[in-house]
Amino acid sequence: DSQESVLKDINIDIKSGETIGIIGGTGSAKTSLVNLISRLYDVTDGEVLVGGRNVKEYDLESLRNQVSVVLQNNVLFSGTILGNGKTISIVGKIDSAMTQNLKGTIKNLNVKVLGGEVKITKNWAIFAENSSGKIQNCVISGDFVGEFDSSEEVFSGMFVAKNSGEISGCELKVSASLSNKQESNAYFGNFAGRNDGVIKDSKTISGIIMADTVDLAGIACQNYGEIRNAENKITLNQTSNKEWHPNIGGVVIANYGKIVNSKNHAELNASSTTENETTNKYYIFIGGLACENYGEIESCKNYGKIIAKGKMANVIAGGLVSQNIDNEDGQKGKVVSSLSKNDIDAKSETGSVCVGGLVGLNATIVTNSGFVGNIDADSTATNDGDVFASSLNKEVVVYAGGLVGV
């Protein structure tokens, strides 16, 4: 009888991460119930919700890309779903990474994040929290909203939170809006929060990241490993009204390893409206390629625009590197055979300003490198690289240099 309901009086609430068993005899509509999720059938009364939304509100292809069904008469391929490649769509809340500790290989995976939301209380990424394995030829695209809420230091990135393996041949096409509820350090690097391994032959394409009190980098926030043959096209916008040091780097924030033969096309905007009686206590560190360099940057090219504006914060800005310095372990930063072609606008109302077309503050080694542009005595440049350095406080010093500020 086509008028008789196959399923009725069904009321199930399945939470994320739960495993549910549906038990019934042959023909009792167990499969029909499951097929309602992917809309192989539509309900005639009531509704089916996924992520708090009616399944009928989702794009059908996006919805079905989220659902995997293994039938009773099945054929299984060797390896894993992640290893064999497919398209995965994420809609709504993003609870956790696909795997906590990746030791194998993920390849040829296409992940679409469609308005995802994540509350970041620990190290977080789409693929893995920690990885000593390989991620090859994968793509992440879409947009999401992230809220950091941890009293501890937190690393996050789209592929891996902490990478000690290899990311190669991957692409990112992601826009995000990030905020930090705590006073603790929150790091977001597009590919990895921290990289101790290798990121190579990978690229970011026209990503736009908006952040409030979150340290931002186009590839990895901290690099202890190697970034090679990377291409980065990104816009990073960072704001803060807290007593905090904004750090923003086109490729990395702090480099202790190697960045080799990479290209960066970035528009970086950092502003601090912090007001404090100690005017020299807070800094904006902003570098086209890196904020702090203790390692080696070789054969890299950086293009784009840098804008840094502080109310009471000091500003140290560099077209390629904000600070090229040494650390307590005796490691000395080195910039070799690299080029910066930037427009730089660095201002502070009451703080000091230090800006260099190539390096803002240099205490170590710069060789065979250059900045395209001219800077006159008033810190106003023309041609391909424009540098504006000024402070409304006439009692502080403004340093500006074609290659090195100080």
CSV table of C-alpha atoms in Angstrom, one decimal:
chain,number,residue,atom,x,y,z
A,1,ASP,CA,0.0,0.0,0.0
A,2,SER,CA,1.7,3.2,-1.2
A,3,GLN,CA,-0.2,5.3,1.3
A,4,GLU,CA,1.1,3.4,4.3
A,5,SER,CA,4.2,4.8,6.0
A,6,VAL,CA,7.3,2.6,6.0
A,7,LEU,CA,8.8,4.6,8.9
A,8,LYS,CA,6.8,6.5,11.5
A,9,ASP,CA,7.2,7.8,15.0
A,10,ILE,CA,11.0,8.0,14.6
A,11,ASN,CA,12.8,10.5,16.8
A,12,ILE,CA,16.6,10.1,16.9
A,13,ASP,CA,19.3,12.6,18.0
A,14,ILE,CA,22.8,11.4,17.0
A,15,LYS,CA,25.6,13.5,18.3
A,16,SER,CA,28.9,14.0,16.4
A,17,GLY,CA,31.4,11.2,17.1
A,18,GLU,CA,28.7,8.7,18.3
A,19,THR,CA,28.4,5.2,16.9
A,20,ILE,CA,24.8,4.0,16.5
A,21,GLY,CA,23.5,0.5,15.8
A,22,ILE,CA,20.1,0.1,14.1
A,23,ILE,CA,18.7,-3.4,14.7
A,24,GLY,CA,15.7,-4.9,13.0
A,25,GLY,CA,14.5,-7.8,10.9
A,26,THR,CA,14.8,-8.1,7.1
A,27,GLY,CA,12.5,-5.5,5.4
A,28,SER,CA,12.1,-3.4,8.5
A,29,ALA,CA,13.4,-0.3,6.7
A,30,LYS,CA,16.8,0.0,8.4
A,31,THR,CA,18.5,0.9,5.1
A,32,SER,CA,15.6,3.3,4.2
A,33,LEU,CA,16.2,5.1,7.4
A,34,VAL,CA,19.9,5.6,6.7
A,35,ASN,CA,19.2,6.7,3.1
A,36,LEU,CA,17.1,9.6,4.4
A,37,ILE,CA,20.3,11.3,5.4
A,38,SER,CA,21.7,11.5,1.9
A,39,ARG,CA,18.2,12.2,0.4
A,40,LEU,CA,17.9,9.0,-1.6
A,41,TYR,CA,14.4,9.3,-0.2
A,42,ASP,CA,12.7,12.4,1.2
A,43,VAL,CA,10.5,12.3,4.2
A,44,THR,CA,6.7,12.9,3.7
A,45,ASP,CA,6.3,14.2,7.2
A,46,GLY,CA,8.7,15.6,9.7
A,47,GLU,CA,12.4,16.5,8.9
A,48,VAL,CA,15.9,15.2,8.9
A,49,LEU,CA,18.6,17.6,10.2
A,50,VAL,CA,22.3,17.4,9.7
A,51,GLY,CA,24.4,19.9,11.6
A,52,GLY,CA,21.2,21.6,12.8
A,53,ARG,CA,20.0,22.2,9.2
A,54,ASN,CA,17.3,20.5,7.2
A,55,VAL,CA,19.0,18.2,4.6
A,56,LYS,CA,16.7,19.8,2.0
A,57,GLU,CA,18.6,23.1,2.5
A,58,TYR,CA,21.9,21.7,1.4
A,59,ASP,CA,23.2,21.5,-2.1
A,60,LEU,CA,22.6,17.8,-3.0
A,61,GLU,CA,26.1,17.1,-4.3
A,62,SER,CA,27.7,18.7,-1.2
A,63,LEU,CA,25.4,16.7,1.1
A,64,ARG,CA,26.2,13.4,-0.5
A,65,ASN,CA,29.9,14.1,-0.5
A,66,GLN,CA,29.7,14.1,3.3
A,67,VAL,CA,28.0,10.6,3.5
A,68,SER,CA,29.8,7.3,3.0
A,69,VAL,CA,27.7,4.1,2.7
A,70,VAL,CA,29.1,0.6,2.7
A,71,LEU,CA,26.5,-1.9,1.4
A,72,GLN,CA,26.3,-5.5,2.6
A,73,ASN,CA,27.7,-6.9,-0.7
A,74,ASN,CA,30.8,-4.7,-0.7
A,75,VAL,CA,34.2,-4.5,-2.4
A,76,LEU,CA,37.0,-3.0,-0.3
A,77,PHE,CA,40.2,-1.6,-1.8
A,78,SER,CA,43.5,-1.8,0.0
A,79,GLY,CA,44.6,1.1,2.2
A,80,THR,CA,42.3,3.8,3.6
A,81,ILE,CA,39.7,6.1,2.2
A,82,LEU,CA,42.1,9.0,2.9
A,83,GLY,CA,44.9,7.2,1.1
A,84,ASN,CA,42.8,6.4,-2.0
A,85,GLY,CA,41.6,9.9,-2.7
A,86,LYS,CA,38.1,11.4,-2.9
A,87,THR,CA,36.3,14.6,-2.4
A,88,ILE,CA,35.1,15.5,1.1
A,89,SER,CA,32.8,18.4,1.9
A,90,ILE,CA,32.6,19.9,5.4
A,91,VAL,CA,29.5,21.9,6.3
A,92,GLY,CA,28.8,23.3,9.7
A,93,LYS,CA,30.8,22.6,12.8
A,94,ILE,CA,34.3,21.1,12.5
A,95,ASP,CA,34.9,19.1,15.6
A,96,SER,CA,38.4,17.7,15.2
A,97,ALA,CA,41.1,16.7,12.7
A,98,MET,CA,40.7,13.7,10.5
A,99,THR,CA,43.4,12.0,12.4
A,100,GLN,CA,45.3,12.9,15.5
A,101,ASN,CA,48.7,11.4,14.6
A,102,LEU,CA,49.3,10.8,10.9
A,103,LYS,CA,52.1,8.3,10.2
A,104,GLY,CA,51.1,7.0,6.8
A,105,THR,CA,50.2,8.8,3.6
A,106,ILE,CA,47.2,10.9,2.5
A,107,LYS,CA,47.1,11.7,-1.2
A,108,ASN,CA,44.8,13.1,-3.9
A,109,LEU,CA,42.2,14.3,-1.4
A,110,ASN,CA,40.0,17.3,-2.2
A,111,VAL,CA,38.5,18.9,0.9
A,112,LYS,CA,35.8,21.5,0.5
A,113,VAL,CA,35.0,23.6,3.6
A,114,LEU,CA,31.6,25.2,3.1
A,115,GLY,CA,31.0,27.7,5.9
A,116,GLY,CA,32.6,25.5,8.5
A,117,GLU,CA,33.0,26.6,12.1
A,118,VAL,CA,35.6,25.4,14.7
A,119,LYS,CA,36.3,26.3,18.3
A,120,ILE,CA,40.0,25.8,18.7
A,121,THR,CA,40.9,24.8,22.3
A,122,LYS,CA,44.0,22.7,21.4
A,123,ASN,CA,46.3,22.2,18.5
A,124,TRP,CA,44.1,21.8,15.4
A,125,ALA,CA,44.0,21.2,11.7
A,126,ILE,CA,41.8,19.6,9.0
A,127,PHE,CA,44.1,16.7,8.3
A,128,ALA,CA,46.1,16.0,11.5
A,129,GLU,CA,47.1,17.5,14.8
A,130,ASN,CA,50.5,15.9,14.4
A,131,SER,CA,52.1,14.3,11.4
A,132,SER,CA,55.2,12.3,10.7
A,133,GLY,CA,53.7,11.0,7.5
A,134,LYS,CA,53.2,12.4,4.0
A,135,ILE,CA,50.4,14.6,2.6
A,136,GLN,CA,50.6,14.6,-1.2
A,137,ASN,CA,48.7,16.4,-4.0
A,138,CYS,CA,45.8,17.4,-1.8
A,139,VAL,CA,43.6,20.5,-2.0
A,140,ILE,CA,41.7,22.4,0.7
A,141,SER,CA,39.3,25.1,-0.5
A,142,GLY,CA,36.4,27.1,0.9
A,143,ASP,CA,35.9,29.3,3.9
A,144,PHE,CA,35.5,28.9,7.7
A,145,VAL,CA,35.3,30.7,11.0
A,146,GLY,CA,37.7,29.9,13.8
A,147,GLU,CA,37.6,30.9,17.5
A,148,PHE,CA,40.6,30.3,19.7
A,149,ASP,CA,39.7,29.7,23.3
A,150,SER,CA,42.6,28.3,25.2
A,151,SER,CA,44.8,29.5,28.1
A,152,GLU,CA,47.7,27.6,26.6
A,153,GLU,CA,49.8,28.2,23.5
A,154,VAL,CA,47.9,26.8,20.5
A,155,PHE,CA,49.1,26.0,17.0
A,156,SER,CA,46.7,25.5,14.1
A,157,GLY,CA,46.9,25.2,10.3
A,158,MET,CA,44.7,23.9,7.5
A,159,PHE,CA,46.7,20.7,6.8
A,160,VAL,CA,48.6,20.0,10.0
A,161,ALA,CA,48.9,21.7,13.4
A,162,LYS,CA,52.5,20.4,13.9
A,163,ASN,CA,54.3,18.9,10.9
A,164,SER,CA,57.4,16.7,11.2
A,165,GLY,CA,56.6,14.8,8.0
A,166,GLU,CA,56.3,16.0,4.4
A,167,ILE,CA,53.6,18.1,2.7
A,168,SER,CA,54.2,18.2,-1.1
A,169,GLY,CA,52.3,19.2,-4.2
A,170,CYS,CA,49.4,20.6,-2.2
A,171,GLU,CA,47.1,23.7,-2.7
A,172,LEU,CA,45.1,26.0,-0.5
A,173,LYS,CA,42.2,28.1,-1.6
A,174,VAL,CA,40.9,29.2,1.8
A,175,SER,CA,39.4,32.3,3.3
A,176,ALA,CA,39.0,32.5,7.1
A,177,SER,CA,37.9,34.8,9.9
A,178,LEU,CA,39.7,34.1,13.2
A,179,SER,CA,39.4,35.5,16.7
A,180,ASN,CA,41.1,34.8,20.1
A,181,LYS,CA,39.1,35.0,23.4
A,182,GLN,CA,42.1,34.5,25.6
A,183,GLU,CA,45.4,36.4,26.2
A,184,SER,CA,47.5,33.4,25.3
A,185,ASN,CA,49.5,33.0,22.0
A,186,ALA,CA,47.3,31.7,19.2
A,187,TYR,CA,49.2,30.8,15.9
A,188,PHE,CA,47.6,30.2,12.5
A,189,GLY,CA,49.8,29.1,9.7
A,190,ASN,CA,48.0,28.3,6.5
A,191,PHE,CA,49.7,24.9,5.9
A,192,ALA,CA,51.0,24.2,9.4
A,193,GLY,CA,51.1,25.9,12.7
A,194,ARG,CA,54.6,24.6,13.3
A,195,ASN,CA,56.8,22.9,10.7
A,196,ASP,CA,59.7,20.7,11.7
A,197,GLY,CA,59.5,18.7,8.5
A,198,VAL,CA,59.3,19.6,4.8
A,199,ILE,CA,56.8,21.7,2.9
A,200,LYS,CA,57.6,21.8,-0.8
A,201,ASP,CA,56.1,22.4,-4.2
A,202,SER,CA,53.0,23.7,-2.6
A,203,LYS,CA,51.0,26.9,-3.0
A,204,THR,CA,48.3,29.2,-1.6
A,205,ILE,CA,46.0,30.8,-4.1
A,206,SER,CA,44.4,34.1,-3.3
A,207,GLY,CA,43.5,33.3,0.3
A,208,ILE,CA,42.1,36.1,2.6
A,209,ILE,CA,42.6,35.6,6.4
A,210,MET,CA,41.1,38.0,8.8
A,211,ALA,CA,42.3,37.8,12.4
A,212,ASP,CA,41.8,39.5,15.8
A,213,THR,CA,44.7,38.9,18.2
A,214,VAL,CA,46.0,35.8,16.3
A,215,ASP,CA,49.6,35.5,14.9
A,216,LEU,CA,49.3,34.9,11.2
A,217,ALA,CA,51.6,33.4,8.5
A,218,GLY,CA,50.9,32.3,4.9
A,219,ILE,CA,52.7,28.9,5.2
A,220,ALA,CA,53.7,28.1,8.8
A,221,CYS,CA,53.9,30.2,11.9
A,222,GLN,CA,57.2,28.6,13.2
A,223,ASN,CA,59.5,26.9,10.7
A,224,TYR,CA,62.3,24.6,12.1
A,225,GLY,CA,62.4,22.5,9.0
A,226,GLU,CA,62.4,23.4,5.3
A,227,ILE,CA,60.1,25.3,3.0
A,228,ARG,CA,61.1,24.8,-0.6
A,229,ASN,CA,59.7,25.8,-3.9
A,230,ALA,CA,56.6,27.3,-2.3
A,231,GLU,CA,54.3,29.9,-3.9
A,232,ASN,CA,52.1,32.0,-1.7
A,233,LYS,CA,49.4,34.4,-2.9
A,234,ILE,CA,47.6,35.7,0.2
A,235,THR,CA,46.1,38.6,2.0
A,236,LEU,CA,46.5,38.7,5.8
A,237,ASN,CA,44.6,41.2,7.9
A,238,GLN,CA,45.4,41.4,11.6
A,239,THR,CA,43.9,43.6,14.3
A,240,SER,CA,44.3,43.9,18.0
A,241,ASN,CA,43.1,46.2,20.8
A,242,LYS,CA,44.7,44.0,23.5
A,243,GLU,CA,48.0,44.4,25.2
A,244,TRP,CA,49.7,42.1,22.8
A,245,HIS,CA,52.4,42.1,20.1
A,246,PRO,CA,50.9,41.6,16.6
A,247,ASN,CA,53.1,39.3,14.5
A,248,ILE,CA,52.4,38.7,10.8
A,249,GLY,CA,54.6,37.1,8.2
A,250,GLY,CA,53.8,36.5,4.5
A,251,VAL,CA,55.4,33.0,4.7
A,252,VAL,CA,56.4,32.4,8.3
A,253,ILE,CA,56.5,34.3,11.6
A,254,ALA,CA,59.7,32.8,13.0
A,255,ASN,CA,62.2,31.0,10.8
A,256,TYR,CA,64.8,28.8,12.4
A,257,GLY,CA,65.2,26.5,9.4
A,258,LYS,CA,65.4,27.1,5.7
A,259,ILE,CA,63.2,28.9,3.2
A,260,VAL,CA,64.6,28.2,-0.3
A,261,ASN,CA,63.5,29.2,-3.8
A,262,SER,CA,60.1,30.4,-2.8
A,263,LYS,CA,57.9,33.2,-4.1
A,264,ASN,CA,55.6,35.3,-2.0
A,265,HIS,CA,52.8,37.7,-3.3
A,266,ALA,CA,51.3,39.0,-0.1
A,267,GLU,CA,49.3,42.0,1.1
A,268,LEU,CA,49.8,42.3,4.9
A,269,ASN,CA,47.9,44.6,7.1
A,270,ALA,CA,48.5,44.8,10.9
A,271,SER,CA,47.1,47.3,13.3
A,272,SER,CA,47.2,47.8,17.1
A,273,THR,CA,44.9,50.2,19.0
A,274,THR,CA,46.4,49.2,22.3
A,275,GLU,CA,46.7,52.2,24.7
A,276,ASN,CA,49.2,51.8,27.5
A,277,GLU,CA,51.2,54.4,29.6
A,278,THR,CA,54.4,52.5,28.6
A,279,THR,CA,54.5,53.5,25.0
A,280,ASN,CA,57.5,51.4,24.0
A,281,LYS,CA,56.2,48.2,25.6
A,282,TYR,CA,54.3,46.8,22.6
A,283,TYR,CA,55.5,46.2,19.1
A,284,ILE,CA,54.0,45.4,15.7
A,285,PHE,CA,56.4,43.0,13.9
A,286,ILE,CA,55.6,42.6,10.2
A,287,GLY,CA,57.7,41.1,7.4
A,288,GLY,CA,56.8,40.4,3.8
A,289,LEU,CA,58.4,36.9,4.1
A,290,ALA,CA,59.2,36.5,7.8
A,291,CYS,CA,58.9,38.4,11.1
A,292,GLU,CA,62.0,36.9,12.7
A,293,ASN,CA,64.7,35.1,10.9
A,294,TYR,CA,67.3,33.0,12.8
A,295,GLY,CA,67.7,30.5,10.0
A,296,GLU,CA,68.4,30.8,6.3
A,297,ILE,CA,66.4,32.5,3.5
A,298,GLU,CA,67.9,31.8,0.1
A,299,SER,CA,66.9,32.7,-3.5
A,300,CYS,CA,63.4,34.0,-2.4
A,301,LYS,CA,61.3,36.7,-4.0
A,302,ASN,CA,58.7,38.8,-2.2
A,303,TYR,CA,56.2,41.1,-3.8
A,304,GLY,CA,53.2,43.0,-2.5
A,305,LYS,CA,52.2,45.6,0.1
A,306,ILE,CA,52.8,46.0,3.8
A,307,ILE,CA,50.7,48.3,6.0
A,308,ALA,CA,51.5,48.6,9.8
A,309,LYS,CA,49.7,51.1,12.0
A,310,GLY,CA,50.1,51.4,15.8
A,311,LYS,CA,48.5,53.8,18.2
A,312,MET,CA,51.0,53.4,21.1
A,313,ALA,CA,52.9,50.4,19.7
A,314,ASN,CA,56.3,50.6,18.1
A,315,VAL,CA,56.6,49.2,14.5
A,316,ILE,CA,59.4,47.1,13.0
A,317,ALA,CA,58.7,46.4,9.4
A,318,GLY,CA,60.7,44.8,6.6
A,319,GLY,CA,59.9,44.2,3.0
A,320,LEU,CA,61.4,40.7,3.3
A,321,VAL,CA,62.1,40.3,7.0
A,322,SER,CA,61.2,42.4,10.1
A,323,GLN,CA,64.2,41.2,12.1
A,324,ASN,CA,67.2,39.3,10.9
A,325,ILE,CA,68.9,38.4,14.2
A,326,ASP,CA,70.7,35.8,16.3
A,327,ASN,CA,69.3,33.8,19.2
A,328,GLU,CA,70.7,32.5,22.5
A,329,ASP,CA,71.9,29.3,20.9
A,330,GLY,CA,74.2,31.3,18.6
A,331,GLN,CA,72.1,30.7,15.5
A,332,LYS,CA,72.5,33.6,13.1
A,333,GLY,CA,69.9,34.7,10.6
A,334,LYS,CA,71.1,34.8,7.0
A,335,VAL,CA,69.4,36.3,3.9
A,336,VAL,CA,71.1,35.3,0.7
A,337,SER,CA,70.4,36.1,-3.0
A,338,SER,CA,66.8,37.3,-2.3
A,339,LEU,CA,64.7,40.2,-3.6
A,340,SER,CA,61.9,42.3,-2.1
A,341,LYS,CA,59.7,44.5,-4.2
A,342,ASN,CA,57.1,46.1,-1.8
A,343,ASP,CA,55.1,49.1,-1.0
A,344,ILE,CA,55.5,49.7,2.8
A,345,ASP,CA,53.5,52.1,4.9
A,346,ALA,CA,54.6,52.0,8.6
A,347,LYS,CA,53.2,54.5,11.1
A,348,SER,CA,52.8,54.9,14.8
A,349,GLU,CA,51.0,57.7,16.7
A,350,THR,CA,53.4,57.7,19.7
A,351,GLY,CA,55.8,54.8,19.2
A,352,SER,CA,59.0,54.4,17.3
A,353,VAL,CA,59.1,53.2,13.7
A,354,CYS,CA,61.9,51.1,12.1
A,355,VAL,CA,61.4,50.1,8.5
A,356,GLY,CA,63.7,48.7,5.8
A,357,GLY,CA,63.0,47.9,2.2
A,358,LEU,CA,64.6,44.5,2.7
A,359,VAL,CA,65.1,44.1,6.5
A,360,GLY,CA,63.7,46.3,9.3
A,361,LEU,CA,66.3,45.4,11.9
A,362,ASN,CA,69.5,43.5,11.0
A,363,ALA,CA,72.1,42.2,13.4
A,364,THR,CA,73.5,39.4,11.3
A,365,ILE,CA,74.1,38.6,7.6
A,366,VAL,CA,72.5,39.9,4.4
A,367,THR,CA,74.3,39.1,1.1
A,368,ASN,CA,73.6,39.4,-2.6
A,369,SER,CA,70.1,40.7,-2.0
A,370,GLY,CA,68.1,43.8,-3.0
A,371,PHE,CA,65.1,46.0,-2.7
A,372,VAL,CA,63.5,47.6,-5.7
A,373,GLY,CA,62.8,51.3,-4.9
A,374,ASN,CA,64.2,54.6,-3.8
A,375,ILE,CA,63.9,56.2,-0.4
A,376,ASP,CA,64.7,59.8,0.2
A,377,ALA,CA,65.6,61.6,3.5
A,378,ASP,CA,61.9,62.1,4.3
A,379,SER,CA,61.3,58.3,4.1
A,380,THR,CA,59.1,58.8,1.0
A,381,ALA,CA,59.9,56.5,-1.9
A,382,THR,CA,58.9,56.3,-5.6
A,383,ASN,CA,59.1,53.8,-8.4
A,384,ASP,CA,58.5,50.2,-7.7
A,385,GLY,CA,58.9,50.3,-3.9
A,386,ASP,CA,57.3,53.0,-1.8
A,387,VAL,CA,58.3,53.2,1.8
A,388,PHE,CA,56.5,55.6,4.2
A,389,ALA,CA,57.8,55.7,7.8
A,390,SER,CA,56.5,58.3,10.2
A,391,SER,CA,55.5,58.9,13.8
A,392,LEU,CA,53.2,61.7,15.2
A,393,ASN,CA,55.4,61.7,18.3
A,394,LYS,CA,58.2,64.1,17.5
A,395,GLU,CA,60.3,62.8,20.4
A,396,VAL,CA,60.8,59.4,19.0
A,397,VAL,CA,63.2,58.4,16.2
A,398,VAL,CA,62.1,57.1,12.8
A,399,TYR,CA,64.5,54.9,11.0
A,400,ALA,CA,64.1,54.1,7.3
A,401,GLY,CA,66.5,52.5,4.9
A,402,GLY,CA,66.4,51.2,1.3
A,403,LEU,CA,67.8,47.9,2.4
A,404,VAL,CA,68.0,48.0,6.2
A,405,GLY,CA,66.2,50.2,8.7
A,406,VAL,CA,68.7,49.7,11.5
